[in-house]
CSV table of C-alpha atoms and ligand atoms in Angstrom, one decimal:
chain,number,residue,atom,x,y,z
A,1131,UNK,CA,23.3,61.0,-27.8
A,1132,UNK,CA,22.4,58.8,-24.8
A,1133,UNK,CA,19.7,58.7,-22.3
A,1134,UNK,CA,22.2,59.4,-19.3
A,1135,UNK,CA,21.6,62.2,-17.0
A,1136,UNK,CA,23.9,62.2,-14.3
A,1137,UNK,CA,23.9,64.4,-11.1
A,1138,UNK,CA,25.7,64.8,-7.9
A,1139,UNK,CA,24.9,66.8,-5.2
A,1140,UNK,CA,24.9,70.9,-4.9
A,1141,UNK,CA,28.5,71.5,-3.1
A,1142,UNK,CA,29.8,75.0,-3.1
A,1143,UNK,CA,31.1,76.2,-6.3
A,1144,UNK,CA,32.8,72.1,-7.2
A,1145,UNK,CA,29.7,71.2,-9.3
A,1146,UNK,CA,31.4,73.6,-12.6
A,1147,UNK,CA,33.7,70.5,-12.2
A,1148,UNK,CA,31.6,67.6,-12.1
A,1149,UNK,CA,30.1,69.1,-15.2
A,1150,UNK,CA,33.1,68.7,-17.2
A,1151,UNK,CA,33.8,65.0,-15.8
A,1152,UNK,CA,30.7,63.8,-16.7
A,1153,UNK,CA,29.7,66.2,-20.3
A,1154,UNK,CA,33.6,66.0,-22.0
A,1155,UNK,CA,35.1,63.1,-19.7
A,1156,UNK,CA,31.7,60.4,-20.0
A,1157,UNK,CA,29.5,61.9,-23.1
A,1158,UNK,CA,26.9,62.4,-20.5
A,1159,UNK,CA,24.4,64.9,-19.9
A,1160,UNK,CA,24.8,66.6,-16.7
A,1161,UNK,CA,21.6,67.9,-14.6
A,1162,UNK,CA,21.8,70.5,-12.1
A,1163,UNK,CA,20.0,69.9,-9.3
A,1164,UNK,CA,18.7,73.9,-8.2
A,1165,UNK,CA,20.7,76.0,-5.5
A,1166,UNK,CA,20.2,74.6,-1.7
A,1167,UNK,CA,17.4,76.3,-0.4
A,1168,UNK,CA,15.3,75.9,2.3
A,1169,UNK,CA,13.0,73.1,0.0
A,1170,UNK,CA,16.5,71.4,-0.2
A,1171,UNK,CA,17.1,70.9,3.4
A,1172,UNK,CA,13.2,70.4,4.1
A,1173,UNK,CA,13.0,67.4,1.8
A,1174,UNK,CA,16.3,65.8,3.1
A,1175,UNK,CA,15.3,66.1,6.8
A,1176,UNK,CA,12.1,64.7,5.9
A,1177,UNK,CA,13.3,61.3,4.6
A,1178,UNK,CA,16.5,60.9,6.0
A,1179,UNK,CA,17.0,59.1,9.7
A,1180,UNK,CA,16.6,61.7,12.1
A,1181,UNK,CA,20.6,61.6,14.0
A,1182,UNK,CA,22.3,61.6,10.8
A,1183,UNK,CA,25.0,64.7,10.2
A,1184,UNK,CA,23.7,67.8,8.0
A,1185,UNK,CA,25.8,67.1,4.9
A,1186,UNK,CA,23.6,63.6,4.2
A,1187,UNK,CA,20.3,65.8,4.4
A,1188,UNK,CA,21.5,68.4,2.1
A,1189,UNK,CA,23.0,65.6,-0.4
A,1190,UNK,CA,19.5,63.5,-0.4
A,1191,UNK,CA,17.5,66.7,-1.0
A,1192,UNK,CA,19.8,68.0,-3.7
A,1193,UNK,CA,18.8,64.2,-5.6
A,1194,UNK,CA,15.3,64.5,-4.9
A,1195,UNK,CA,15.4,68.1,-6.5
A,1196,UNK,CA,18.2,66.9,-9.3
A,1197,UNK,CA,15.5,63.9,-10.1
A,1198,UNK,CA,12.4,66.6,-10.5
A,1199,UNK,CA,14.8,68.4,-12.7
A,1200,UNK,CA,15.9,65.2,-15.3
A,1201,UNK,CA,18.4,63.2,-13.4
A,1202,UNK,CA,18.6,59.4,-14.1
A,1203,UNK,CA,21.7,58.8,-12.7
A,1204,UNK,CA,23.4,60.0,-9.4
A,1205,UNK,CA,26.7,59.8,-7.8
A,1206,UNK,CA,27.8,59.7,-4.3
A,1207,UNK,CA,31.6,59.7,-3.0
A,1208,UNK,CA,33.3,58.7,-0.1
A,1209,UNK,CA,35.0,60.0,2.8
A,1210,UNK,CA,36.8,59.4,6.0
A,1211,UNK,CA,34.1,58.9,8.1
A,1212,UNK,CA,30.5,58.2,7.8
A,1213,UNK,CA,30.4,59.5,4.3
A,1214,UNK,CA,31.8,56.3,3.1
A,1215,UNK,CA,27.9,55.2,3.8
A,1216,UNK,CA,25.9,57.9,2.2
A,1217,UNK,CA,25.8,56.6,-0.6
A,1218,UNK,CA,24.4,53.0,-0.1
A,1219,UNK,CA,21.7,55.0,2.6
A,1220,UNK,CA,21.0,57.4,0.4
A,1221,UNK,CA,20.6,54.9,-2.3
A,1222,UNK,CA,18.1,52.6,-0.3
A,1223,UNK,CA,16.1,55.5,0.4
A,1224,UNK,CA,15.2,57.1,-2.7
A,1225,UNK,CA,14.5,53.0,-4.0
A,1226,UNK,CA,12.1,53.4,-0.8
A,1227,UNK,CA,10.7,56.3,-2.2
A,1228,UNK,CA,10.2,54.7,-5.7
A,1229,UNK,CA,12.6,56.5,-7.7
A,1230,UNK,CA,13.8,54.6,-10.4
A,1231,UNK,CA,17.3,55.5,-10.7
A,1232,UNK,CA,21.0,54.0,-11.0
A,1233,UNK,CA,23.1,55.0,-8.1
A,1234,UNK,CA,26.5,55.3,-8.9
A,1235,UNK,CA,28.9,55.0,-5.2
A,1236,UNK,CA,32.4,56.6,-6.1
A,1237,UNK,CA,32.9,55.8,-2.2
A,1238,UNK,CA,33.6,51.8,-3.8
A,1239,UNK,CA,36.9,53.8,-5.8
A,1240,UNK,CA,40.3,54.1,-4.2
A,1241,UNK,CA,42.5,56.8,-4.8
A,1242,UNK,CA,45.6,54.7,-4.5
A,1243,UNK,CA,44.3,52.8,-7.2
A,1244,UNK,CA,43.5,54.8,-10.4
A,1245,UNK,CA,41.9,52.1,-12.3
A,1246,UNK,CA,38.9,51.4,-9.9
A,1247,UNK,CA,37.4,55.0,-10.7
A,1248,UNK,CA,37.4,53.9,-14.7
A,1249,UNK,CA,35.5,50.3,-13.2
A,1250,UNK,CA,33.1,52.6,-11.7
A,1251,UNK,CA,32.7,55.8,-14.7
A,1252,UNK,CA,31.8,52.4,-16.3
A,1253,UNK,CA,28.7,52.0,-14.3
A,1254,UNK,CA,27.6,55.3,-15.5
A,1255,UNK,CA,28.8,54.9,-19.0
A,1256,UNK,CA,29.4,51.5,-20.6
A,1257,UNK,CA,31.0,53.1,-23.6
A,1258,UNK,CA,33.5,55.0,-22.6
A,1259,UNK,CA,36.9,56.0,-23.9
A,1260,UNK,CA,39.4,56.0,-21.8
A,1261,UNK,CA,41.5,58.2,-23.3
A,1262,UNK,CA,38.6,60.7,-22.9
A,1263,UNK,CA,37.9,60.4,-19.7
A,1264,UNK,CA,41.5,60.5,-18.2
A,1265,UNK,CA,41.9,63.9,-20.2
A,1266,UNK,CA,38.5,65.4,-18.8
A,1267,UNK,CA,39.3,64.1,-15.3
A,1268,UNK,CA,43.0,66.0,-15.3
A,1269,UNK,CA,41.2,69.3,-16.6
A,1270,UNK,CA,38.2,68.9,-13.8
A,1271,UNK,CA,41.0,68.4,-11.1
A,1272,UNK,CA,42.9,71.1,-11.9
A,1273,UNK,CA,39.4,73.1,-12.6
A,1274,UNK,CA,38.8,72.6,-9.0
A,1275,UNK,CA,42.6,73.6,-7.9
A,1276,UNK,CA,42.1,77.0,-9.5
A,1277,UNK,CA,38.4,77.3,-8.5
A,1278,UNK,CA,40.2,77.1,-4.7
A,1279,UNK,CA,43.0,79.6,-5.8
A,1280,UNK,CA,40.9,82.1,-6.6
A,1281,UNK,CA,38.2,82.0,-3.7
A,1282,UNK,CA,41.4,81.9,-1.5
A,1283,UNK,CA,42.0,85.1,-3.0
A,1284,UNK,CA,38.1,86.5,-2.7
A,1285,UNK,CA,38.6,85.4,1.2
A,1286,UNK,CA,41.3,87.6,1.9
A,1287,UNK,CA,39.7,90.9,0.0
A,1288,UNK,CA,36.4,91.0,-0.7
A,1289,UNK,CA,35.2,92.7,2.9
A,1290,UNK,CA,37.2,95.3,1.7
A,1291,UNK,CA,35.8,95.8,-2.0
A,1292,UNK,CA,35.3,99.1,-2.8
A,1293,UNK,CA,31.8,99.1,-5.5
A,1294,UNK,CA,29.8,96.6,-3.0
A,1295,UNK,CA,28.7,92.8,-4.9
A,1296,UNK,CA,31.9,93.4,-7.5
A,1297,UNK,CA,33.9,90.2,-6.0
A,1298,UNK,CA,30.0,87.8,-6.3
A,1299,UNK,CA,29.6,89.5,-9.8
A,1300,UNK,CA,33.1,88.5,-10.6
A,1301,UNK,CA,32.8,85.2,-9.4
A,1302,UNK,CA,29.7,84.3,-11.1
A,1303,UNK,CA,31.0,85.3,-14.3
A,1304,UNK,CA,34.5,83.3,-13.7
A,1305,UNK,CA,32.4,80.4,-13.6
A,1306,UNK,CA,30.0,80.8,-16.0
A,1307,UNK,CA,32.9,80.7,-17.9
A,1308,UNK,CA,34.4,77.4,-16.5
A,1309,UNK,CA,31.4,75.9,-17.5
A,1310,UNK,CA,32.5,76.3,-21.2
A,1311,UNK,CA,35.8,75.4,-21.3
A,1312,UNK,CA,37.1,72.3,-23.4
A,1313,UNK,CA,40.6,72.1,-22.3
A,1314,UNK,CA,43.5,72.4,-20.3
A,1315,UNK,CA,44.9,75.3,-22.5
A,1316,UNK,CA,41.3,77.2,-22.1
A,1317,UNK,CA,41.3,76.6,-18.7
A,1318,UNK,CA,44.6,78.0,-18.1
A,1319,UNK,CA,43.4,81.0,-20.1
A,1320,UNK,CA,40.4,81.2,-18.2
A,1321,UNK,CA,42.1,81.4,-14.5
A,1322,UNK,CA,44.9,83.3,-16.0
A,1323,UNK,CA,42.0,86.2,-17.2
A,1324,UNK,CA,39.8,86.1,-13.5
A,1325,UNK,CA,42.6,86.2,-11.3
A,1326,UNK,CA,43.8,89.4,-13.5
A,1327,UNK,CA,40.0,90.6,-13.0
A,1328,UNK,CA,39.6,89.7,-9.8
A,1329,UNK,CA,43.1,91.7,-8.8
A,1330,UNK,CA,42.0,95.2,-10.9
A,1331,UNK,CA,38.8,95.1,-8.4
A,1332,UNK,CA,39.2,98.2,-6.7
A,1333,UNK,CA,39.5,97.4,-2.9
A,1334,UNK,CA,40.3,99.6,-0.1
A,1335,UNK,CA,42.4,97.7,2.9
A,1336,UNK,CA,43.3,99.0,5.9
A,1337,UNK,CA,46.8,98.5,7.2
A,1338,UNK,CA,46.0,96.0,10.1
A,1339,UNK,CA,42.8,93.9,9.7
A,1340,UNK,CA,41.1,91.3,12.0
A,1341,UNK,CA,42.0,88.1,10.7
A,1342,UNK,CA,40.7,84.9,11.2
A,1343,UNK,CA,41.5,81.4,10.7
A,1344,UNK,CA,38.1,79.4,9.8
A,1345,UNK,CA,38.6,75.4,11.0
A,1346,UNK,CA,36.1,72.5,10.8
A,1347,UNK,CA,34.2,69.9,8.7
A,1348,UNK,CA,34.6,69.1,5.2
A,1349,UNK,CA,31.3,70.0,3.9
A,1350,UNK,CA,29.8,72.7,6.2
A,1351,UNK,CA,33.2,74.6,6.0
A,1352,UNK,CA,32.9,74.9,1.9
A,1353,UNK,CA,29.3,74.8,1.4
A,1354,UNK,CA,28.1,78.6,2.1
A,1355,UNK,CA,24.1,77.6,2.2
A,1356,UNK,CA,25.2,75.1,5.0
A,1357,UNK,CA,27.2,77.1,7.0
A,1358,UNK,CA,24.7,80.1,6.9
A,1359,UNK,CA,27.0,82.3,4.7
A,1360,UNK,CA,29.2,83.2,7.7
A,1361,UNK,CA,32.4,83.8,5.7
A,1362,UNK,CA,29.9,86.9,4.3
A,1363,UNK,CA,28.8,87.9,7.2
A,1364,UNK,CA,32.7,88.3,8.4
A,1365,UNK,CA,33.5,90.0,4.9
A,1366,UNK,CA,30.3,92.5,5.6
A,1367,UNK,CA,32.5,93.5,8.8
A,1368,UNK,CA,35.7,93.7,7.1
A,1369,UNK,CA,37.2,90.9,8.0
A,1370,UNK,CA,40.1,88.7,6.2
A,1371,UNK,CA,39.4,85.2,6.3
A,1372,UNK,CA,42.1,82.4,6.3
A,1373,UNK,CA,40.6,79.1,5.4
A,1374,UNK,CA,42.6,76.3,4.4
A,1375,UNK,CA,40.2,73.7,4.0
A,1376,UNK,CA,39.3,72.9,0.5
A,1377,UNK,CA,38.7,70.2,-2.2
A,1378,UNK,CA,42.7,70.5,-3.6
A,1379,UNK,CA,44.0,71.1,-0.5
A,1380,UNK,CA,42.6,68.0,1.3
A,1381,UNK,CA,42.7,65.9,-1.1
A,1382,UNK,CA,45.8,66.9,-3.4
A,1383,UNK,CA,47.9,69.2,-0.9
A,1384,UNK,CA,47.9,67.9,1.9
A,1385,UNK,CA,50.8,66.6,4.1
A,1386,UNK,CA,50.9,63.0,4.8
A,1387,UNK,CA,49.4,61.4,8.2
A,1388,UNK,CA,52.6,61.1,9.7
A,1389,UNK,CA,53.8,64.9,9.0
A,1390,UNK,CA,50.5,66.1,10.8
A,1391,UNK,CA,50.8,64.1,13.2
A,1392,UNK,CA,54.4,65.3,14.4
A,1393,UNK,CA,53.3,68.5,14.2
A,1394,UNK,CA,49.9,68.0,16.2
A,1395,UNK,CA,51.9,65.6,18.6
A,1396,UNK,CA,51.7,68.2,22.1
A,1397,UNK,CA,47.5,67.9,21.0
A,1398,UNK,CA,46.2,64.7,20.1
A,1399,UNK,CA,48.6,62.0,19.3
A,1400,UNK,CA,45.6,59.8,17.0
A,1401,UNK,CA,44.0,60.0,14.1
A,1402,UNK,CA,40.6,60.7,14.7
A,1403,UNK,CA,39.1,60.7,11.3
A,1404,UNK,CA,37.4,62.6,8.6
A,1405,UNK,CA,38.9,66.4,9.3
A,1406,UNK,CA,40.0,66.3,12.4
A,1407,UNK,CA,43.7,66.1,12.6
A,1408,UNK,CA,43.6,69.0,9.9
A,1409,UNK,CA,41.1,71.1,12.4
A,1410,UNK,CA,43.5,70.8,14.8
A,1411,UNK,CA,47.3,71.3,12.5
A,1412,UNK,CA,45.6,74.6,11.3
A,1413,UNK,CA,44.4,75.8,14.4
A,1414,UNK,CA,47.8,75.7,15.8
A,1415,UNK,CA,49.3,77.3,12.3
A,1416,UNK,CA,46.5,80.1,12.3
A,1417,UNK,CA,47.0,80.9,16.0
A,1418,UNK,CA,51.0,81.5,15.3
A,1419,UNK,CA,50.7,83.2,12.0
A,1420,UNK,CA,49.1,86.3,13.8
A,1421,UNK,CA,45.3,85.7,13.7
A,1422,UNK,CA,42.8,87.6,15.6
A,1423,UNK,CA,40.5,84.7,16.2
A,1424,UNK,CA,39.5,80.9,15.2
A,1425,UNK,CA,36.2,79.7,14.2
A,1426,UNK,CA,35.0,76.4,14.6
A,1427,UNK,CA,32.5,75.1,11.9
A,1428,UNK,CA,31.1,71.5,12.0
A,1429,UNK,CA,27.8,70.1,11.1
A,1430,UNK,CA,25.5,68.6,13.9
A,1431,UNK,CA,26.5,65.2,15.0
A,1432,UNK,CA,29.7,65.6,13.4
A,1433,UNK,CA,32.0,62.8,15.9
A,1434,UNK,CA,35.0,63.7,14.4
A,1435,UNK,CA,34.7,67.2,15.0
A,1436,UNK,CA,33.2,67.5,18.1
A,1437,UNK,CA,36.5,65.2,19.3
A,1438,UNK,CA,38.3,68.0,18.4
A,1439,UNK,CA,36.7,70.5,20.4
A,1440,UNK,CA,38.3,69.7,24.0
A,1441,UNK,CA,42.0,70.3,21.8
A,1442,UNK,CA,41.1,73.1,20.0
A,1443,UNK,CA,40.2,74.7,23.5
A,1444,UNK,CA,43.4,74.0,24.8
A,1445,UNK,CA,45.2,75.8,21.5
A,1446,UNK,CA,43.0,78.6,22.5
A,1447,UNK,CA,44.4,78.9,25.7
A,1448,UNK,CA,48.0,78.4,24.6
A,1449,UNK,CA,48.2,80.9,22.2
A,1450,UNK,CA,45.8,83.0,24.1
A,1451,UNK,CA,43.2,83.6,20.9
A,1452,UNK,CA,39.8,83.6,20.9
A,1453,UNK,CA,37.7,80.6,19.4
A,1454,UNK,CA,33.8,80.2,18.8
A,1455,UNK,CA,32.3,77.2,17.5
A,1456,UNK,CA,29.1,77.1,15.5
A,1457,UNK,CA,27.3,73.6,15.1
A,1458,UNK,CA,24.3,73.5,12.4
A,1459,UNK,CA,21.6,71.7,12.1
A,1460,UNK,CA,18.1,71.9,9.7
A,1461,UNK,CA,16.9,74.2,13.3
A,1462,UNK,CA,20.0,77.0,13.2
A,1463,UNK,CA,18.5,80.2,12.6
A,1464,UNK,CA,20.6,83.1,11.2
A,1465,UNK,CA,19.6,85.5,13.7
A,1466,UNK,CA,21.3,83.9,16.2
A,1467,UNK,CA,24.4,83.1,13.9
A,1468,UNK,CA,24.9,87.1,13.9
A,1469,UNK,CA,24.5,88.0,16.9
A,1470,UNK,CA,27.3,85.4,18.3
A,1471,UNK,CA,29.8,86.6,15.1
A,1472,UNK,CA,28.8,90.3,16.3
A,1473,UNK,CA,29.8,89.4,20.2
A,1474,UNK,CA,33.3,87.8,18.9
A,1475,UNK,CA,33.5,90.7,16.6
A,1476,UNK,CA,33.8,92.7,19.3
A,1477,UNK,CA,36.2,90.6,21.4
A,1478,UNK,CA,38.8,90.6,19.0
A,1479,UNK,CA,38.4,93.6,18.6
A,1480,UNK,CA,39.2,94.2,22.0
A,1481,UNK,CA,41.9,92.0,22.2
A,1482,UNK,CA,43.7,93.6,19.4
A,1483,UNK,CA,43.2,97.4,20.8
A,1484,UNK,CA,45.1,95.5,24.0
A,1485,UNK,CA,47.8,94.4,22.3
A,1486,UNK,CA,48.5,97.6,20.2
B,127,SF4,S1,32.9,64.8,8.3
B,127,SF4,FE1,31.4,64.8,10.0
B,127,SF4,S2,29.6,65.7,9.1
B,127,SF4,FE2,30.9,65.3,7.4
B,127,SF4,S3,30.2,63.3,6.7
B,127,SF4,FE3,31.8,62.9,8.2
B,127,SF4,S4,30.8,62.6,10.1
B,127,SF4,FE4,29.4,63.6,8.8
């Protein structure tokens, strides 16, 4: 066995899949970095320059904390914005800091061109097989396309679980499980058993439920540590949750550029990077599919996002539908989260007794 011990950042539930990548697809060991917590965020905020968005924070803690737990080796990915930086940032930094570790920048990789991920798996792995590592990437991918599938599901019925904690219980176990698959045939297996589970949970939903449409950015949307658990919070108070944005769906299911942009065209007629011209397609599709209310997630500093903002309060006015917009930084306290998700509670609540 080699000396390799790769990492990437804590992100929501995608790291099951990273695992796989870099264990079956590389012949790599793969080192978790420990859940985000508080420490996380404390040691990212403390090294990283001060006006930079959340997400980079969170990512250079999670390496700090992946590096006291093994790591020699770390990747970073890019993105439609600012992410495409990270990783050279983050890399200078923890060199700064006298870490001795290879940084591995995915962000260098183009999707349109397949081959330049196997130039950069090389980096992490000089010998490996190709074969291997095309196989492992296929089952990772669709790992993460029914890792999405079911917390869509969870979303839309777990504030109305009947034996309270059943839907996290379930969802730890589920993957748990992913973590030991070997193929696409046990993965299929796998999904194919949790989605069965995860539909026997006994639930009791009413007839007419608040609804809402959760919009935003990329990482604070899907990250539940960043965003202060708020899709919880909403379950707690019985609440369906629409979100769209996810790993498969931004990356593999999305429309193309063009598409969103006829469909956006009365809004915002440019592109305006990262997740914006998504923010702003599902907004509209939320607000005529019959939701109750749109929330607005985004990470401080977030450009992208906050460009979306003026629009998004115009769609609120258009389709008459209530929208509230959280921003988090290392300072958002909970407390405060609540009571603004208690005062729209009650405004959609409100708004639906009106429209009975
Ligand atoms: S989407 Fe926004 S918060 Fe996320 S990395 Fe890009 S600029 Fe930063």
């Amino acid at each position: 066995m080699n000396n390799i011990k790769v990492n990437f950042p804590r992100w929501a539930s995608y790291n099951v899949a990273v695992e796989h990548l870099i264990r079956d697809g590389l012949d790599c060991e793969y080192v978790y970095g420990p859940p985000i917590t508080k420490r996380t965020l404390e040691l990212g905020s403390k090294y990283a320059p001060d006006y930079v968005c959340t997400p980079f924070k969170y990512n250079l803690g999670s390496y700090i904390e992946a590096i006291e737990n093994g790591a020699n080796t770390l990747i970073q990915i890019g993105g439609a914005c600012r992410l495409n930086y990270y990783g050279e940032v983050h890399e200078q930094i923890l060199k700064d800091l006298g870490y001795n570790v290879k940084f591995v920048n995915m962000a260098n990789a183009k999707l349109a061109k397949p081959l330049t991920f196997y130039d950069e798996f090389k980096k992490i792995n000089p010998n490996l097989n190709l074969a291997k590592i095309t196989q492992a990437t296929l089952v990772a991918v669709k790992m993460v396309d029914y890792l999405d599938k079911i917390e869509d599901y969870i979303r839309e019925n777990v504030g109305f679980e009947v034996v309270e904690g059943s839907f996290d219980n379930l969802h730890k176990e589920f993957l748990e499980d992913l973590r030991h698959v070997k193929d696409k045939k046990e993965l299929n297996v796998i999904y194919k058993l949790y989605l069965r589970k995860f539909k026997n949970l006994e639930i009791n939903k009413p007839k007419n439920p608040l609804k809402v449409g959760i919009i935003g950015e990329y990482y604070t949307i899907m990250d539940d540590y960043s965003n202060h658990f708020i899709e919880k919070e909403l379950a707690k108070k019985g609440i369906i949750v629409k979100r769209w944005m996810n790993l498969s769906n931004s990356i593999f299911h999305n429309e193309k550029e063009e598409e969103v942009k006829k469909k956006i065209r009365k809004y915002a007629k440019f592109n305006m990077g990262a997740t914006a011209m998504f923010t702003i397609q599902k907004a509209i599709e939320y607000a005529k599919d019959g939701c109750d209310g749109l929330i607005h997630l985004k990470s401080f500093g977030c450009t992208p996002e906050i460009d979306t903002m003026p629009v998004l309060q115009r769609i609120s006015e258009d389709y008459k539908i209530p929208i509230i917009y959280f921003s988090f930084d290392t300072q958002t306290s909970d407390v405060g989260i609540n009571t603004r998700i208690e005062a729209f509670y009650d405004m959609m609540m409100m708004r639906k007794e009106k429209v009975k």
